[in-house]
CSV table of C-alpha atoms in Angstrom, one decimal:
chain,number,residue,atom,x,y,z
T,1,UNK,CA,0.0,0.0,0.0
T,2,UNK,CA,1.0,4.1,-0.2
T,3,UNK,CA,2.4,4.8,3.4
T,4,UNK,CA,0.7,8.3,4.3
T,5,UNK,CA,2.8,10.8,6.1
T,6,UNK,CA,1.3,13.0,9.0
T,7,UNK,CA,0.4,16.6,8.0
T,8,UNK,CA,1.9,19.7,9.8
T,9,UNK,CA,-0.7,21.1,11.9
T,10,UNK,CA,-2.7,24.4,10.4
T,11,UNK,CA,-4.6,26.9,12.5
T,12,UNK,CA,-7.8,25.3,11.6
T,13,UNK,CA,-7.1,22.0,13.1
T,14,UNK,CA,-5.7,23.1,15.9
T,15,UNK,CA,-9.2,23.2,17.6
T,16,UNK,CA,-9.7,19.3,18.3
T,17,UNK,CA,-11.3,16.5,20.3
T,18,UNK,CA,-8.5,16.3,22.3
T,19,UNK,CA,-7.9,19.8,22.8
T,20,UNK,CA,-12.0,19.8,24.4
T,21,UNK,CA,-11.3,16.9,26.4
T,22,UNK,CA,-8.3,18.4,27.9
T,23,UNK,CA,-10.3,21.2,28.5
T,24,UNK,CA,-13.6,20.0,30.1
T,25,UNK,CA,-13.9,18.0,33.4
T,26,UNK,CA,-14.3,14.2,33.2
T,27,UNK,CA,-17.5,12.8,33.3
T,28,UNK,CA,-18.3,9.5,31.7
T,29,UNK,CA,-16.0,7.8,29.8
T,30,UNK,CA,-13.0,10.0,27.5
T,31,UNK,CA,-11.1,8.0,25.1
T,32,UNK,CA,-7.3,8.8,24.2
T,33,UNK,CA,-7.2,10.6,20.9
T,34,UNK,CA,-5.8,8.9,17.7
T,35,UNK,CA,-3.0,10.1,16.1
T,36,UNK,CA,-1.5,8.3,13.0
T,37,UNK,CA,-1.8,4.4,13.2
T,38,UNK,CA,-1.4,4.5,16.8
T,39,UNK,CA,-3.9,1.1,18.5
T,40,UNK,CA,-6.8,2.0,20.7
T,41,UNK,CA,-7.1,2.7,24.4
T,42,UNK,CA,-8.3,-0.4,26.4
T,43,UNK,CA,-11.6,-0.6,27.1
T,44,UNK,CA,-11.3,-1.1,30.5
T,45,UNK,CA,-9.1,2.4,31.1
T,46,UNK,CA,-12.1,4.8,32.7
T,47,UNK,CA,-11.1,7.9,34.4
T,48,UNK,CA,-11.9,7.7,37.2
T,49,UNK,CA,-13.8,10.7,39.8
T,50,UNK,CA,-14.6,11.2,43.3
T,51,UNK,CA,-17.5,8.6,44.0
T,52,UNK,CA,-18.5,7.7,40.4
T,53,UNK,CA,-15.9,5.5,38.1
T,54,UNK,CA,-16.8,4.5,34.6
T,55,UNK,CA,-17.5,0.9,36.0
T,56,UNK,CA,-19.7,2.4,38.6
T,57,UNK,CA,-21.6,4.1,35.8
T,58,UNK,CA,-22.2,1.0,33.9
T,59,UNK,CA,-20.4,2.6,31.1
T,60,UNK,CA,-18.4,0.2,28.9
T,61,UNK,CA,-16.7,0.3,25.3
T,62,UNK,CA,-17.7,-3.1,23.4
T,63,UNK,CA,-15.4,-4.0,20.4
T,64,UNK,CA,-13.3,-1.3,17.8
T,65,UNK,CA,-16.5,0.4,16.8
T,66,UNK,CA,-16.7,1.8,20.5
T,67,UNK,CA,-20.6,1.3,20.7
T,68,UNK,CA,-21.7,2.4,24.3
T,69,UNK,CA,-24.0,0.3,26.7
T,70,UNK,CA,-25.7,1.5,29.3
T,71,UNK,CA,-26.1,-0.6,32.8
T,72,UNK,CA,-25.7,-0.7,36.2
T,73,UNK,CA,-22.9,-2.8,37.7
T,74,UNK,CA,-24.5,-4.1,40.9
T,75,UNK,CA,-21.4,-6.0,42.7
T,76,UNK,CA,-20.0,-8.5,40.2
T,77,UNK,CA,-22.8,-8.9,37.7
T,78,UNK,CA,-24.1,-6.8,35.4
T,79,UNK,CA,-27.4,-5.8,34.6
T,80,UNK,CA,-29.5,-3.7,32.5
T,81,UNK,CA,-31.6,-1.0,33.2
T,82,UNK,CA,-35.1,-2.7,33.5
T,83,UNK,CA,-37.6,0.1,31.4
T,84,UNK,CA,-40.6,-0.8,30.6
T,85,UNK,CA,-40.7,-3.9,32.5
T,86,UNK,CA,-43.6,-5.1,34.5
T,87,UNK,CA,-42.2,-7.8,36.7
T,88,UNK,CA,-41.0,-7.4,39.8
T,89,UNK,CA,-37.2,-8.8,40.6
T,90,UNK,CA,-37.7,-8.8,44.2
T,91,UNK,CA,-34.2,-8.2,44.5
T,92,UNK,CA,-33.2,-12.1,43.9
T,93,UNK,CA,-32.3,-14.2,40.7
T,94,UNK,CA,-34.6,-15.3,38.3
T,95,UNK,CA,-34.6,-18.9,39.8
T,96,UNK,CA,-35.1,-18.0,43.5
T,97,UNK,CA,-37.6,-15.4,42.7
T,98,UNK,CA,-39.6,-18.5,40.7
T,99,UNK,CA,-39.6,-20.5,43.4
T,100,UNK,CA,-40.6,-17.9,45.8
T,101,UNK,CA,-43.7,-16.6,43.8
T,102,UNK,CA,-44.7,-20.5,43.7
T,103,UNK,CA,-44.3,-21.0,47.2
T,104,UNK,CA,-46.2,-17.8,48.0
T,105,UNK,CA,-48.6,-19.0,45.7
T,106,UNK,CA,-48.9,-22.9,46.9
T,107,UNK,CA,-49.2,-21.3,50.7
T,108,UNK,CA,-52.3,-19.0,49.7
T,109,UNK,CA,-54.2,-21.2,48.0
T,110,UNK,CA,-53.5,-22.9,51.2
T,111,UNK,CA,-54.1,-20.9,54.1
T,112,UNK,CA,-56.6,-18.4,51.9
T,113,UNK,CA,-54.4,-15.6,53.8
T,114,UNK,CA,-51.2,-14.3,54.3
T,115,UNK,CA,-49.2,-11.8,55.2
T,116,UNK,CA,-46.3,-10.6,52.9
T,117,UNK,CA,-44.7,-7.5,52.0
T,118,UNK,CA,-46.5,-5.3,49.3
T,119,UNK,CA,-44.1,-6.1,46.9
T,120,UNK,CA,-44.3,-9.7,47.0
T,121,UNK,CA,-47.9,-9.4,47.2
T,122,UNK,CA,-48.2,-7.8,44.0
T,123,UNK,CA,-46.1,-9.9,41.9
T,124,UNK,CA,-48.0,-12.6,43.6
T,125,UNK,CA,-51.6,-11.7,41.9
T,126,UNK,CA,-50.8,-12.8,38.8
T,127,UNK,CA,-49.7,-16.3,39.4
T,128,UNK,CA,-52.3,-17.0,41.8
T,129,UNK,CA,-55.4,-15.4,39.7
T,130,UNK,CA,-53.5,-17.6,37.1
T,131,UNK,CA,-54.1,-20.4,38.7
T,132,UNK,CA,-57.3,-20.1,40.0
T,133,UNK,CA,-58.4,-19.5,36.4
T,134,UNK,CA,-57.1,-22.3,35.2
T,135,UNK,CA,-59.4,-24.1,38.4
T,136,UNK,CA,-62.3,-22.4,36.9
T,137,UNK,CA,-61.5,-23.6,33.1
T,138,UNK,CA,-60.9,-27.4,34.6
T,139,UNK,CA,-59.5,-30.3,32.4
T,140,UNK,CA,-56.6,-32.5,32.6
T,141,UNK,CA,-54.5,-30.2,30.7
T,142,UNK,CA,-55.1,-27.6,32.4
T,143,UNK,CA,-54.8,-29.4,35.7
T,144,UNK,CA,-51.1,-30.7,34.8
T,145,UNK,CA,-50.7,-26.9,33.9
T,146,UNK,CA,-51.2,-26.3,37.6
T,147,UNK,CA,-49.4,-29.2,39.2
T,148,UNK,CA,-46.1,-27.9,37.2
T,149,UNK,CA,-46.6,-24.4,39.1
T,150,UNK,CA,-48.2,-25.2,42.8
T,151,UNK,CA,-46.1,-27.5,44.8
T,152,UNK,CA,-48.7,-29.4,46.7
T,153,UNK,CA,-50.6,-32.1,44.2
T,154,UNK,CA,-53.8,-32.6,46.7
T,155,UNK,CA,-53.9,-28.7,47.0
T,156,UNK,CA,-54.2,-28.8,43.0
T,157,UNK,CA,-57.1,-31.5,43.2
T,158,UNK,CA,-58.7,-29.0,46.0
T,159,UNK,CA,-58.8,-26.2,44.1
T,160,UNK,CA,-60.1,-27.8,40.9
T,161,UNK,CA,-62.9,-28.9,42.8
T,162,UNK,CA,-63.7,-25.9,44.8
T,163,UNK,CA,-62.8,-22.8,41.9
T,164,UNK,CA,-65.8,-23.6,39.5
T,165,UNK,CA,-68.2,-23.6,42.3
T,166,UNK,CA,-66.7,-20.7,44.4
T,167,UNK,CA,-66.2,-17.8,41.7
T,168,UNK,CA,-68.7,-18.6,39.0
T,169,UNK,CA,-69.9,-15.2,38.5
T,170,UNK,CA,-66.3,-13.4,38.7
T,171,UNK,CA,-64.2,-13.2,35.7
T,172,UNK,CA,-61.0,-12.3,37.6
T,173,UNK,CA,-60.0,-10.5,40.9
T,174,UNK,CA,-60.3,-13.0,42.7
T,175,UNK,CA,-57.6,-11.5,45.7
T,176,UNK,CA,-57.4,-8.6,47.9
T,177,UNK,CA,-54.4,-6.7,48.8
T,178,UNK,CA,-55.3,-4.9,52.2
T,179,UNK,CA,-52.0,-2.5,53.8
T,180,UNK,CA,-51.1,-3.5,57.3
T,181,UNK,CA,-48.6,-1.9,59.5
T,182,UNK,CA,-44.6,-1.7,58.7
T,183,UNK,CA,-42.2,-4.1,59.5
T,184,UNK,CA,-40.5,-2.8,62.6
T,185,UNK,CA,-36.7,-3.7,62.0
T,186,UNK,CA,-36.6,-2.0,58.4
T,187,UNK,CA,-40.0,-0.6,57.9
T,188,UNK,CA,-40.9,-2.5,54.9
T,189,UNK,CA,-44.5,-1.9,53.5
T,190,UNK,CA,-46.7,-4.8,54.5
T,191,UNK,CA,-49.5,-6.2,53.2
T,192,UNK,CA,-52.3,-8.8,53.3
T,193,UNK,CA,-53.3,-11.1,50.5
T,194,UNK,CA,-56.7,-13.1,50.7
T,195,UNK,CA,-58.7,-15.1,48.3
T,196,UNK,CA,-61.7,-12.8,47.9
């Protein structure tokens, strides 16, 4: 190939990137200017300020073409920000939170009543209205359906017998949230779930 030769700098180019990044603060993430052939900066090299690092801000450089993602680093894994999305983590994994929903679920179809926090209480609804639907519709499909989610087989059997009988003329709603005091050692927002 033709080798190209760097061309003395002219009063118009002396107003750069580099001369504005020199010149403002850092915040975010600043890459190291290119001059010539010279090879990238790292992605992991992040200025870093007082209380907020690149890695804090979830900013990263992915790849050559320097694309930008946006996250949150909580502790070693790293997550997106969640818009738009209408399930509750419940601060746990998507495994654990599974299981938990189903064994909040299993225990209200149960007891017909418990007490939980309000945020567990409202990712609860839809499971358990799920279920109790699928009580209503009957069938061995639909049963099987159920004995996958709830963890107790004769509680399945129960409510299949019970449901079509019990909420005939609802179409859905069939739980109340009612509030309830705070939890005294970190005033969490508590709240009662029953089978209406």
């Amino acid at each position: 190939g033709h080798s190209r030769t760097a061309l003395p700098p002219s009063p118009f180019t002396m107003f750069s990137m580099t001369a504005m990044s020199v010149a403002m603060p850092t915040v975010g993430v600043r890459r190291a200017a290119v001059s010539g052939r010279v090879a990238q900066a790292p992605a992991a090299a992040f200025p870093t300020m007082t209380g907020m690092s690149g890695a804090s801000l979830g900013l990263r450089v992915e790849g050559l073409d320097h694309s930008l993602s946006f996250g949150v680093d909580a502790g070693s894994k790293f997550q997106m920000i969640s818009h738009g999305k209408k399930v509750a983590r419940l601060h746990r994994p998507a495994d654990q939170r599974k299981s938990l929903l189903r064994n909040l679920t299993t225990d209200l179809l149960r007891y017909g009543r418990i007490t939980t926090t309000m945020a567990r209480a409202k990712a609860m609804r839809k499971p358990v209205e799920h279920m109790i639907q699928l009580g209503k519709d009957g069938g061995v499909h639909k049963k099987r359906q159920a004995e996958a989610y709830i963890f107790d087989k004769e509680l399945v059997t129960a409510l299949f017998a019970a449901a079509p009988e019990r909420y005939t003329e609802r179409t859905g709603g069939y739980t109340r949230i009612v509030r309830t005091l705070r939890r005294r050692g970190d005033n969490a927002e508590m709240a009662i779930i029953e089978l209406v």
